[in-house]
PDB file of C-alpha atoms and ligand atoms in Angstrom:
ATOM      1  CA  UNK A   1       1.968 -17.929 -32.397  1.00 97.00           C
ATOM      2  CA  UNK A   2      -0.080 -20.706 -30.423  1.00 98.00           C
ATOM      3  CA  UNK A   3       0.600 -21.351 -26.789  1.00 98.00           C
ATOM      4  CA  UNK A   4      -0.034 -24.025 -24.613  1.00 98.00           C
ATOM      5  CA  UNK A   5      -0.562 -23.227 -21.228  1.00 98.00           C
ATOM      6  CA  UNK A   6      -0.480 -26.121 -18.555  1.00 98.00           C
ATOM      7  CA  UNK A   7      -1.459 -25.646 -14.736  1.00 98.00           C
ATOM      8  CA  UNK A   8      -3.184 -27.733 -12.149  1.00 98.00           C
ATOM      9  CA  UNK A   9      -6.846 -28.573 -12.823  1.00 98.00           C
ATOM     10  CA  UNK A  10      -7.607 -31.977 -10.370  1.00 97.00           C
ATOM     11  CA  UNK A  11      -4.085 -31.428  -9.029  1.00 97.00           C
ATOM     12  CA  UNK A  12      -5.869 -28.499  -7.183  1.00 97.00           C
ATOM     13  CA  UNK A  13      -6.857 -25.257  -8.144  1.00 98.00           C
ATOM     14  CA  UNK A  14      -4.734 -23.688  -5.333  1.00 96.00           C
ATOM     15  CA  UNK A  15      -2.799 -21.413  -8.339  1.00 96.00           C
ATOM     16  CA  UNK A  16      -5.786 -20.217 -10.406  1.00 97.00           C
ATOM     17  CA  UNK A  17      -5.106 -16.659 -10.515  1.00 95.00           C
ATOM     18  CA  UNK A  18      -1.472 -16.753 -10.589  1.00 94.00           C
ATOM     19  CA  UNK A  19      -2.405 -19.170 -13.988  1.00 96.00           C
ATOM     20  CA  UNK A  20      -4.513 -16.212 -14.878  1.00 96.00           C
ATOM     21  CA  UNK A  21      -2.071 -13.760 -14.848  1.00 94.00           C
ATOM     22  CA  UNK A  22       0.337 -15.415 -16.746  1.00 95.00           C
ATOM     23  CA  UNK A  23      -1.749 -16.285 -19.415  1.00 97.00           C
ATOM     24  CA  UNK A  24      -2.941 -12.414 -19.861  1.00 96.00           C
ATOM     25  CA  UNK A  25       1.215 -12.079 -19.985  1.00 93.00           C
ATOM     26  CA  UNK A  26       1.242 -14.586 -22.629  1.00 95.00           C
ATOM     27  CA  UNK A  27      -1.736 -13.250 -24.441  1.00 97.00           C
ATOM     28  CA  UNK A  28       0.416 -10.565 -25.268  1.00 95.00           C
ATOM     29  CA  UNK A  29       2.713 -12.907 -27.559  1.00 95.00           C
ATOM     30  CA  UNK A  30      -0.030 -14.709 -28.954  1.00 97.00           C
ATOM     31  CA  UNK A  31      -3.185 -17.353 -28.789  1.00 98.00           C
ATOM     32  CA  UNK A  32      -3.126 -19.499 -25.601  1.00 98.00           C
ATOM     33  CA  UNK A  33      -5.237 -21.939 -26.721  1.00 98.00           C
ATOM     34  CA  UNK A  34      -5.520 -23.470 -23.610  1.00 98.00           C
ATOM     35  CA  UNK A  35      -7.362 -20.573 -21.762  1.00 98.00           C
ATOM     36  CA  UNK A  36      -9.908 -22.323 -19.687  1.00 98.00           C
ATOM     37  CA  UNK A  37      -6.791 -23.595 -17.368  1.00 98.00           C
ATOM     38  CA  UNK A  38      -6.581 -20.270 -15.894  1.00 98.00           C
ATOM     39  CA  UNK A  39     -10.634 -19.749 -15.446  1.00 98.00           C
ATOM     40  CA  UNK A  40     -11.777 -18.903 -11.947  1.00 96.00           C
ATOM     41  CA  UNK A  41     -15.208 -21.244 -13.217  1.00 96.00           C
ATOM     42  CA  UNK A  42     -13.112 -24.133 -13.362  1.00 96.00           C
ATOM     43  CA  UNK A  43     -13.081 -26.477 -10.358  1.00 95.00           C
ATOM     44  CA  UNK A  44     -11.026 -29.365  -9.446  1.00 95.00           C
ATOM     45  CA  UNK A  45     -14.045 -31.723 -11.238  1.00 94.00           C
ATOM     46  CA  UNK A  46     -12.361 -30.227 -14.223  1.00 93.00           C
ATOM     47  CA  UNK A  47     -14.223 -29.719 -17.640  1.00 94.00           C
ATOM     48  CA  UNK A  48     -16.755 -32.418 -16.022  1.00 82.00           C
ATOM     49  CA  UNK A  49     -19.644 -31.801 -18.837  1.00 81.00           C
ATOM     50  CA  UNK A  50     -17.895 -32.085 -21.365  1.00 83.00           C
ATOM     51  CA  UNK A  51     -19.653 -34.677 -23.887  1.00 86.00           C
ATOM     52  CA  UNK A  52     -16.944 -36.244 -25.114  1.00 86.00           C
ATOM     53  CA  UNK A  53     -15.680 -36.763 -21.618  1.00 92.00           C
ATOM     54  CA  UNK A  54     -12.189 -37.366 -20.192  1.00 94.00           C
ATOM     55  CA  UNK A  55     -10.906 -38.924 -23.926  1.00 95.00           C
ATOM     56  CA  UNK A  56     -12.367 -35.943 -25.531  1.00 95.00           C
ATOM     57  CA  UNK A  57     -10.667 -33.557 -23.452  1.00 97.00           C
ATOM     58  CA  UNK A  58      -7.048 -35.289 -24.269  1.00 97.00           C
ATOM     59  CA  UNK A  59      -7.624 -36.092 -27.706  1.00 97.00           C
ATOM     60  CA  UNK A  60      -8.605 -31.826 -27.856  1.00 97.00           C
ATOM     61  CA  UNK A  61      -5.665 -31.272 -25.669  1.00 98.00           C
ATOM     62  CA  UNK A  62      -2.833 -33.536 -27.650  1.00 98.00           C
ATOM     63  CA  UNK A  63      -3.933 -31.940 -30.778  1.00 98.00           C
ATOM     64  CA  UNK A  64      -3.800 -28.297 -29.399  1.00 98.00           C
ATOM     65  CA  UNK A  65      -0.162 -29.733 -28.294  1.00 98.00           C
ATOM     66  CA  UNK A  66       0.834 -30.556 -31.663  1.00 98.00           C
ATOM     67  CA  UNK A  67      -0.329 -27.429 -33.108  1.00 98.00           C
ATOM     68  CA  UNK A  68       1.780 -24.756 -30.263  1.00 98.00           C
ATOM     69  CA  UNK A  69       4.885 -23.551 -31.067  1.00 96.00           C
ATOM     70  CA  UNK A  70       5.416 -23.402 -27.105  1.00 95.00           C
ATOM     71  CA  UNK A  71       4.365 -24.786 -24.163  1.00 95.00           C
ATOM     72  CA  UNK A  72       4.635 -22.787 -20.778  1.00 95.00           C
ATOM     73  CA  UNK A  73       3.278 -24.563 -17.238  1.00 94.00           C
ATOM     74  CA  UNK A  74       3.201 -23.548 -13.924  1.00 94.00           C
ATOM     75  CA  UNK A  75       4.479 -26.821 -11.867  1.00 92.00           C
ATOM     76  CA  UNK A  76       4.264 -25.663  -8.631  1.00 93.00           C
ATOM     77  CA  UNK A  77       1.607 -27.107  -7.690  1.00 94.00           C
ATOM     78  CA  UNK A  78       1.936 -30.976  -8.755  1.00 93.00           C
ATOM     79  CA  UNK A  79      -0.589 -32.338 -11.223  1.00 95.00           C
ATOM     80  CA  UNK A  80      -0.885 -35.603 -13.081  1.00 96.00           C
ATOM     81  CA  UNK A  81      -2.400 -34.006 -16.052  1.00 97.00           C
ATOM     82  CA  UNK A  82       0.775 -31.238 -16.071  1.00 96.00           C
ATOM     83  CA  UNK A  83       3.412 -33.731 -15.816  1.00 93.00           C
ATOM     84  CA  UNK A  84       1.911 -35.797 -18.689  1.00 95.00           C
ATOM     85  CA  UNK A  85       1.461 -33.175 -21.104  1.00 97.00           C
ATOM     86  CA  UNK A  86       5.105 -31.859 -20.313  1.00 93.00           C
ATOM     87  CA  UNK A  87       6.620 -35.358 -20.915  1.00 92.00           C
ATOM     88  CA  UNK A  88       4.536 -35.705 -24.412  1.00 95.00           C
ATOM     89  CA  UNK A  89       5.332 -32.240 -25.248  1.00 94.00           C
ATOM     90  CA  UNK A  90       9.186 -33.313 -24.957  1.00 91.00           C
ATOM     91  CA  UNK A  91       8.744 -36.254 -27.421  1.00 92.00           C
ATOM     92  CA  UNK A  92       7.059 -33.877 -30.047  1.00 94.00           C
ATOM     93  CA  UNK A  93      10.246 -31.674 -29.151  1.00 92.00           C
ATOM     94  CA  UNK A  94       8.224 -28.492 -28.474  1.00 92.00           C
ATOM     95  CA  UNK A  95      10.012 -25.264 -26.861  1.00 92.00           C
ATOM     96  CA  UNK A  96       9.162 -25.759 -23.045  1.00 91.00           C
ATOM     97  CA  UNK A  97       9.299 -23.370 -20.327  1.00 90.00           C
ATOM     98  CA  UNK A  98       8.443 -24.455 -16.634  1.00 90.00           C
ATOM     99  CA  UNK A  99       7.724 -21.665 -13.786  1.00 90.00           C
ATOM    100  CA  UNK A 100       8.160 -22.760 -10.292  1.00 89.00           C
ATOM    101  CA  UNK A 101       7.541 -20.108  -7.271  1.00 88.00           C
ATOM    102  CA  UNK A 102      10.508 -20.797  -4.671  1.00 84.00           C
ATOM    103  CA  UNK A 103       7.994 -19.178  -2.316  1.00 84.00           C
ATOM    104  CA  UNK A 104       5.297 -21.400  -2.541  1.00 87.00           C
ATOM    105  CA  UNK A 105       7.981 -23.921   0.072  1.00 85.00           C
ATOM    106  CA  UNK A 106       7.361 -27.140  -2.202  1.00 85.00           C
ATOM    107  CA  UNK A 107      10.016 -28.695  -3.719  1.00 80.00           C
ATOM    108  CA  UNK A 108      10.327 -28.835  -7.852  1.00 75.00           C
ATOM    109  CA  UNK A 109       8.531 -32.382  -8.193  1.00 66.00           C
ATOM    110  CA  UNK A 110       9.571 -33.378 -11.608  1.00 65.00           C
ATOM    111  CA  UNK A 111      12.482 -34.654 -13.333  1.00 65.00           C
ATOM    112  CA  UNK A 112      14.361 -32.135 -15.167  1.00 68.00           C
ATOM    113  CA  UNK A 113      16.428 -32.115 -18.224  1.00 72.00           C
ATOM    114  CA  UNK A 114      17.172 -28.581 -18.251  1.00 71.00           C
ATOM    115  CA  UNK A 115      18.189 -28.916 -22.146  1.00 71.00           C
ATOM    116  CA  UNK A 116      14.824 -29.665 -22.611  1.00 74.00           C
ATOM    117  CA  UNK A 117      12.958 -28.081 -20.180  1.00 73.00           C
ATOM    118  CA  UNK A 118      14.108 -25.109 -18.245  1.00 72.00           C
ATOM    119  CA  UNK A 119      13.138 -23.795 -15.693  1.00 70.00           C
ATOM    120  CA  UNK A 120      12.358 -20.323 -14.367  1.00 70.00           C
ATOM    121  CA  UNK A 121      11.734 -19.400 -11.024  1.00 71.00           C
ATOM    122  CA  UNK A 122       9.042 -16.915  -9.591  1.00 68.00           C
ATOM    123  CA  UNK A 123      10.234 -14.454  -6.996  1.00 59.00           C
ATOM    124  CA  UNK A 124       6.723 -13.076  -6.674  1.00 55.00           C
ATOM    125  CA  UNK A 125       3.978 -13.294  -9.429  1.00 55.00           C
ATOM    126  CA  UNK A 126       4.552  -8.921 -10.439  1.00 55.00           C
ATOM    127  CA  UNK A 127       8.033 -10.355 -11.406  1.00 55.00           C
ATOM    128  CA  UNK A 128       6.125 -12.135 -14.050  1.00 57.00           C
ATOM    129  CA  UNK A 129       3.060  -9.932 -14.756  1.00 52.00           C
ATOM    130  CA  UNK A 130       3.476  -6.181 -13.501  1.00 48.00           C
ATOM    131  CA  UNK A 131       0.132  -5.229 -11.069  1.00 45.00           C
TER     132      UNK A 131
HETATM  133  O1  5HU B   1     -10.805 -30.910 -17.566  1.00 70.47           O
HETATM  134  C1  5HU B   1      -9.591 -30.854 -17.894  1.00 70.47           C
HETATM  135  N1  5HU B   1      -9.189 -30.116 -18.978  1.00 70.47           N
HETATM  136  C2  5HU B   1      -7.888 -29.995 -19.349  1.00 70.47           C
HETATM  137  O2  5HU B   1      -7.608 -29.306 -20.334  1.00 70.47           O
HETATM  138  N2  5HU B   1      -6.906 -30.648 -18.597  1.00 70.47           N
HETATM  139  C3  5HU B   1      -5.483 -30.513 -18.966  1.00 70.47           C
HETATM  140  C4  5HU B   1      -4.983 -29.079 -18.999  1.00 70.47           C
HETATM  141  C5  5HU B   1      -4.093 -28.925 -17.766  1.00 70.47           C
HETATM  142  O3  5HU B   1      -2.836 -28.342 -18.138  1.00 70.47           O
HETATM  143  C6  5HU B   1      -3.888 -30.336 -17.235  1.00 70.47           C
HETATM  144  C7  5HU B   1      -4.290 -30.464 -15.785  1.00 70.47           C
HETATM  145  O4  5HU B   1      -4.219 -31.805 -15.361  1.00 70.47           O
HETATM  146  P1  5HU B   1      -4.848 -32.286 -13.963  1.00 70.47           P
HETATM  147  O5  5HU B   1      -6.340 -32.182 -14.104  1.00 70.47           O
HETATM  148  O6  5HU B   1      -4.376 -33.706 -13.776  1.00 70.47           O
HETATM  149  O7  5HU B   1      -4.335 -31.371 -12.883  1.00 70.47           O
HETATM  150  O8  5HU B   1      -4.694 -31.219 -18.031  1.00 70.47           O
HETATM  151  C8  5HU B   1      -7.261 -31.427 -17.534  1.00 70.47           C
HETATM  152  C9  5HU B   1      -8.592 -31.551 -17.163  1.00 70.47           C
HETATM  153  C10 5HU B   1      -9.032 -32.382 -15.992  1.00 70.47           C
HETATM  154  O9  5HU B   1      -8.221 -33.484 -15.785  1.00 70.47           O
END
């Protein structure tokens, strides 16, 4: 099963190893073929050398899109890139799961329709992810 992991890359890199740890969870269920979201490497320039540049890097990501059976994101921390992918992964009508950590104090900041995308909230990231 393919995955498709979303979490804040120029958003802020705030989350990075809570993204980590979830995507070792999900590794467990199957190819997250968005990896280099959670990597510690990875700065808020984002994959900046990339050749193909910033058009490479969504034509790569639509198509890994299209080819998940899921897509999971982290949304607490609020990202451009996060909140597009989520609303194209709703037109290709993929199953979506959004985690939000109460305890992080932000608010949710997108628009829910929890038929299509529910939510789960994040006590604490071992609720998740055992240590
Ligand atoms: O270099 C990148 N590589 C990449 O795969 N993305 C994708 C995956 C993330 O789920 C999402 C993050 O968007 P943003 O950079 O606006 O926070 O966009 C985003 C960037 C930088 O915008």
């Amino acid at each position: 099963m393919n995955v498709y992991f979303c979490g804040s890359i120029r958003g802020g890199r705030d989350d990075v190893d809570v993204y980590r740890r979830i995507v070792h969870a999900l590794q467990t269920y199957g190819t997250v073929l968005t990896e280099h979201v959670s990597s510690s490497v990875l700065s808020d320039t984002g994959e900046a050398g990339t050749p193909s540049g910033d058009r490479g890097i969504h034509d790569r990501d639509v198509q890994w899109l299209r080819e998940s059976e899921v897509v999971v994101a982290e949304v607490t921390q609020p990202s451009l890139g996060v909140g597009y992918e989520l609303g194209r992964a709703v037109d290709m009508k993929k199953k979506i799961l959004c985690l939000f950590r109460p305890s992080s104090g932000r608010s949710e900041n997108i628009q829910v329709n929890k038929a299509e995308m529910p939510y789960a909230y994040i006590t604490s990231c071992s609720q998740l992810c055992p240590p």
